[in-house]
């Protein structure tokens, strides 16, 4: 019996603040979604993984995949979600219906701390039951109140469970229940277990995990950062980078991962993006790990015309492989033209996406050389960069 995990990542997450949807926010050096995916992709009991995303989040999703360290061979194409979580789950199930699994796990992307033991229990429950959800015992006393806030009942907390994900279901049963709810105009479900109850299917509860928290509010992210850091000592490192390319024939230049129209091109082995090249060298400098030419020799024909986002993503991955995190990236572009201003924010966002950090941690400036030197004579373009990272003390 095949098993597919469906990760729901189409929400906006506005309560978490910071503008960026919470599933793509940085959490101790990796995005929330990358952490969540890693747990499912690494588990041997899961045959395939699909992610439901918001149609506007394709670039964020691609950045999360680049920054992830997990084996993505089990990961299928992303699925476009709907207006509500219920819609998104249904659309995800419909996308799987052409080649349906026997069991499906539904999991919220904003729960990045799901452990292998919990996944094992979910898989076992999914093979034994039509519908099963993880739950943990409630430790606080619960009150039921009326609209005026007056207590009308105090349920026995020994019978209460706080329900989590991943929830496990017979695929056909869950898809049928979603289709029935859609046909009946029932759009109130934020939990697939509750939808199955509505459809008349018995739902069982298996043991959840207290650490399997859902990140919802800013305080949740602060607590998660503290949890991940623990007592690990981190040391700050600073690296710098510089890159220059001569102008040549062409009608555009690549800067900060963005194609910028210009009356010249650059002479380069790759795409000649001086901003991304300088940043790559700055990050490699923090690691004392050579330079861009060490990792991507210009003598190697496979890098001819290569997109420079691959170089930066590689350097970022080296930081993460050593348990480090990127705190800040700073770039200064040196040229008379093209003008940086109209493209600055797009470049900052692109750099942030490639690096898996927030746009607030990316600084991008430009200056001329007062018509002095090769940049002043418009013979070429240059960039200098600085990167600040933190590495575990034992690895620094």
Short mmCIF file of C-alpha atoms in Angstrom, two decimals, residues 6-188:
data_model
loop_
_atom_site.label_atom_id
_atom_site.label_comp_id
_atom_site.label_asym_id
_atom_site.label_seq_id
_atom_site.Cartn_x
_atom_site.Cartn_y
_atom_site.Cartn_z
CA UNK A 6 0.53 16.09 1.27
CA UNK A 7 2.05 19.23 2.81
CA UNK A 8 -0.36 22.18 2.96
CA UNK A 9 1.64 25.38 2.36
CA UNK A 10 -0.80 27.70 0.57
CA UNK A 11 -1.74 29.94 3.51
CA UNK A 12 -0.80 33.58 3.96
CA UNK A 13 0.21 33.31 7.64
CA UNK A 14 -0.57 36.97 8.37
CA UNK A 15 -0.65 36.50 12.15
CA UNK A 16 3.04 35.64 12.15
CA UNK A 17 3.95 39.15 10.95
CA UNK A 18 7.02 40.09 8.83
CA UNK A 19 5.13 40.16 5.50
CA UNK A 20 6.57 36.92 4.12
CA UNK A 21 4.21 33.93 4.46
CA UNK A 22 5.27 32.11 7.62
CA UNK A 23 6.12 28.85 5.88
CA UNK A 24 8.90 30.65 3.98
CA UNK A 25 10.30 32.61 6.91
CA UNK A 26 13.83 31.89 8.00
CA UNK A 27 14.16 29.73 11.10
CA UNK A 28 17.73 29.38 12.32
CA UNK A 29 19.22 29.32 8.84
CA UNK A 30 16.53 27.38 6.93
CA UNK A 31 13.00 28.21 5.94
CA UNK A 32 10.14 26.67 7.90
CA UNK A 33 8.97 24.76 4.83
CA UNK A 34 12.45 23.38 4.10
CA UNK A 35 12.60 22.01 7.65
CA UNK A 36 9.14 20.47 7.35
CA UNK A 37 9.91 18.88 4.00
CA UNK A 38 13.15 17.43 5.29
CA UNK A 39 11.34 15.37 7.93
CA UNK A 40 8.99 13.79 5.37
CA UNK A 41 11.52 13.31 2.58
CA UNK A 42 13.96 11.59 4.91
CA UNK A 43 11.45 9.11 6.37
CA UNK A 44 11.74 5.66 4.73
CA UNK A 45 8.05 4.85 5.27
CA UNK A 46 6.86 7.66 2.99
CA UNK A 47 6.82 6.86 -0.72
CA UNK A 48 6.21 10.35 -2.13
CA UNK A 49 5.66 13.94 -1.03
CA UNK A 50 3.61 16.69 -2.68
CA UNK A 51 3.25 20.31 -1.58
CA UNK A 52 0.22 22.54 -2.07
CA UNK A 53 1.33 26.16 -2.49
CA UNK A 54 -0.26 29.52 -3.19
CA UNK A 55 0.01 30.41 -6.92
CA UNK A 56 1.86 33.62 -6.00
CA UNK A 57 4.55 31.79 -4.03
CA UNK A 58 6.40 29.92 -6.76
CA UNK A 59 9.64 31.89 -6.29
CA UNK A 60 9.50 31.46 -2.50
CA UNK A 61 8.91 27.74 -2.94
CA UNK A 62 11.81 27.38 -5.37
CA UNK A 63 14.09 29.16 -2.89
CA UNK A 64 12.95 26.84 -0.09
CA UNK A 65 13.86 23.81 -2.21
CA UNK A 66 17.29 25.23 -3.08
CA UNK A 67 18.04 25.86 0.58
CA UNK A 68 16.82 22.44 1.75
CA UNK A 69 19.34 19.72 2.53
CA UNK A 70 16.98 16.74 2.19
CA UNK A 71 16.92 14.26 -0.68
CA UNK A 72 14.19 15.55 -3.00
CA UNK A 73 13.89 12.45 -5.21
CA UNK A 74 10.52 11.62 -3.59
CA UNK A 75 9.18 15.14 -4.13
CA UNK A 76 6.63 15.63 -6.92
CA UNK A 77 5.61 18.91 -8.62
CA UNK A 78 3.96 21.59 -6.52
CA UNK A 79 0.15 21.84 -6.60
CA UNK A 80 -1.71 25.16 -6.71
CA UNK A 81 -3.96 25.64 -3.70
CA UNK A 82 -7.31 27.38 -3.20
CA UNK A 83 -8.89 30.16 -1.15
CA UNK A 84 -9.11 28.14 2.07
CA UNK A 85 -7.20 25.31 3.68
CA UNK A 86 -10.12 22.99 2.89
CA UNK A 87 -9.97 23.99 -0.79
CA UNK A 88 -6.21 23.49 -0.86
CA UNK A 89 -6.39 19.99 0.60
CA UNK A 90 -9.16 19.02 -1.84
CA UNK A 91 -7.17 20.33 -4.80
CA UNK A 92 -4.14 18.44 -3.58
CA UNK A 93 -6.14 15.22 -3.34
CA UNK A 94 -7.61 15.74 -6.80
CA UNK A 95 -4.10 16.16 -8.19
CA UNK A 96 -3.20 12.76 -6.73
CA UNK A 97 -6.34 11.00 -7.95
CA UNK A 98 -4.94 9.93 -11.33
CA UNK A 99 -2.44 7.68 -9.56
CA UNK A 100 -3.88 7.45 -6.05
CA UNK A 101 -1.92 6.22 -3.04
CA UNK A 102 -3.52 3.88 -0.55
CA UNK A 103 -2.84 6.19 2.39
CA UNK A 104 -2.36 9.95 2.54
CA UNK A 105 -0.88 12.02 5.35
CA UNK A 106 -2.05 15.64 5.55
CA UNK A 107 0.38 17.98 7.31
CA UNK A 108 0.57 21.71 7.93
CA UNK A 109 3.77 23.26 6.57
CA UNK A 110 3.97 25.48 9.67
CA UNK A 111 4.73 22.47 11.90
CA UNK A 112 8.48 22.04 11.19
CA UNK A 113 9.35 19.95 14.26
CA UNK A 114 7.48 16.75 13.41
CA UNK A 115 9.72 13.90 14.51
CA UNK A 116 10.36 10.46 12.97
CA UNK A 117 8.60 8.67 15.86
CA UNK A 118 5.41 10.67 15.29
CA UNK A 119 5.62 10.04 11.56
CA UNK A 120 5.97 6.33 12.29
CA UNK A 121 2.82 6.38 14.43
CA UNK A 122 0.93 8.30 11.73
CA UNK A 123 1.97 5.79 9.06
CA UNK A 124 0.92 2.84 11.23
CA UNK A 125 -2.42 4.49 12.05
CA UNK A 126 -3.05 5.24 8.38
CA UNK A 127 -2.59 1.59 7.46
CA UNK A 128 -4.92 0.42 10.26
CA UNK A 129 -7.70 3.05 10.18
CA UNK A 130 -9.74 5.02 7.66
CA UNK A 131 -9.08 8.20 9.62
CA UNK A 132 -6.63 8.89 12.44
CA UNK A 133 -5.23 12.11 13.93
CA UNK A 134 -2.45 12.81 16.44
CA UNK A 135 -3.49 14.39 19.72
CA UNK A 136 -1.93 15.36 23.04
CA UNK A 137 -3.62 15.49 26.41
CA UNK A 138 -4.87 18.90 27.52
CA UNK A 139 -3.21 20.08 30.74
CA UNK A 140 -5.20 23.29 31.26
CA UNK A 141 -8.79 23.38 32.47
CA UNK A 142 -11.10 24.19 29.56
CA UNK A 143 -14.20 26.37 29.90
CA UNK A 144 -17.09 26.64 27.46
CA UNK A 145 -18.53 30.16 27.50
CA UNK A 146 -21.50 31.94 25.99
CA UNK A 147 -21.26 35.12 23.83
CA UNK A 148 -21.16 37.25 26.99
CA UNK A 149 -18.23 35.30 28.40
CA UNK A 150 -20.26 33.47 31.04
CA UNK A 151 -19.12 29.90 31.75
CA UNK A 152 -21.76 27.35 30.75
CA UNK A 153 -19.75 24.13 31.06
CA UNK A 154 -16.40 22.71 32.21
CA UNK A 155 -15.65 19.50 30.30
CA UNK A 156 -13.60 16.74 31.86
CA UNK A 157 -10.12 17.42 30.54
CA UNK A 158 -9.18 13.74 30.72
CA UNK A 159 -11.38 13.24 27.66
CA UNK A 160 -9.91 16.18 25.71
CA UNK A 161 -7.12 16.09 23.16
CA UNK A 162 -5.40 18.93 21.30
CA UNK A 163 -5.24 17.72 17.69
CA UNK A 164 -2.17 18.14 15.47
CA UNK A 165 -0.96 17.04 12.06
CA UNK A 166 0.12 14.85 10.27
CA UNK A 167 -3.31 13.28 10.03
CA UNK A 168 -3.62 9.90 8.32
CA UNK A 169 -6.43 8.75 6.04
CA UNK A 170 -7.52 6.19 3.54
CA UNK A 171 -7.04 8.22 0.35
CA UNK A 172 -10.33 7.30 -1.34
CA UNK A 173 -12.34 7.92 1.83
CA UNK A 174 -10.83 11.37 2.35
CA UNK A 175 -11.25 12.41 -1.29
CA UNK A 176 -14.90 11.28 -1.26
CA UNK A 177 -15.53 13.24 1.94
CA UNK A 178 -14.00 16.39 0.45
CA UNK A 179 -16.06 16.04 -2.71
CA UNK A 180 -19.25 15.60 -0.67
CA UNK A 181 -18.45 18.66 1.44
CA UNK A 182 -17.80 20.71 -1.70
CA UNK A 183 -21.10 19.59 -3.26
CA UNK A 184 -22.98 20.37 -0.04
CA UNK A 185 -21.45 23.85 0.24
CA UNK A 186 -19.76 22.93 3.53
CA UNK A 187 -16.66 25.14 3.62
CA UNK A 188 -16.11 25.57 7.37
#
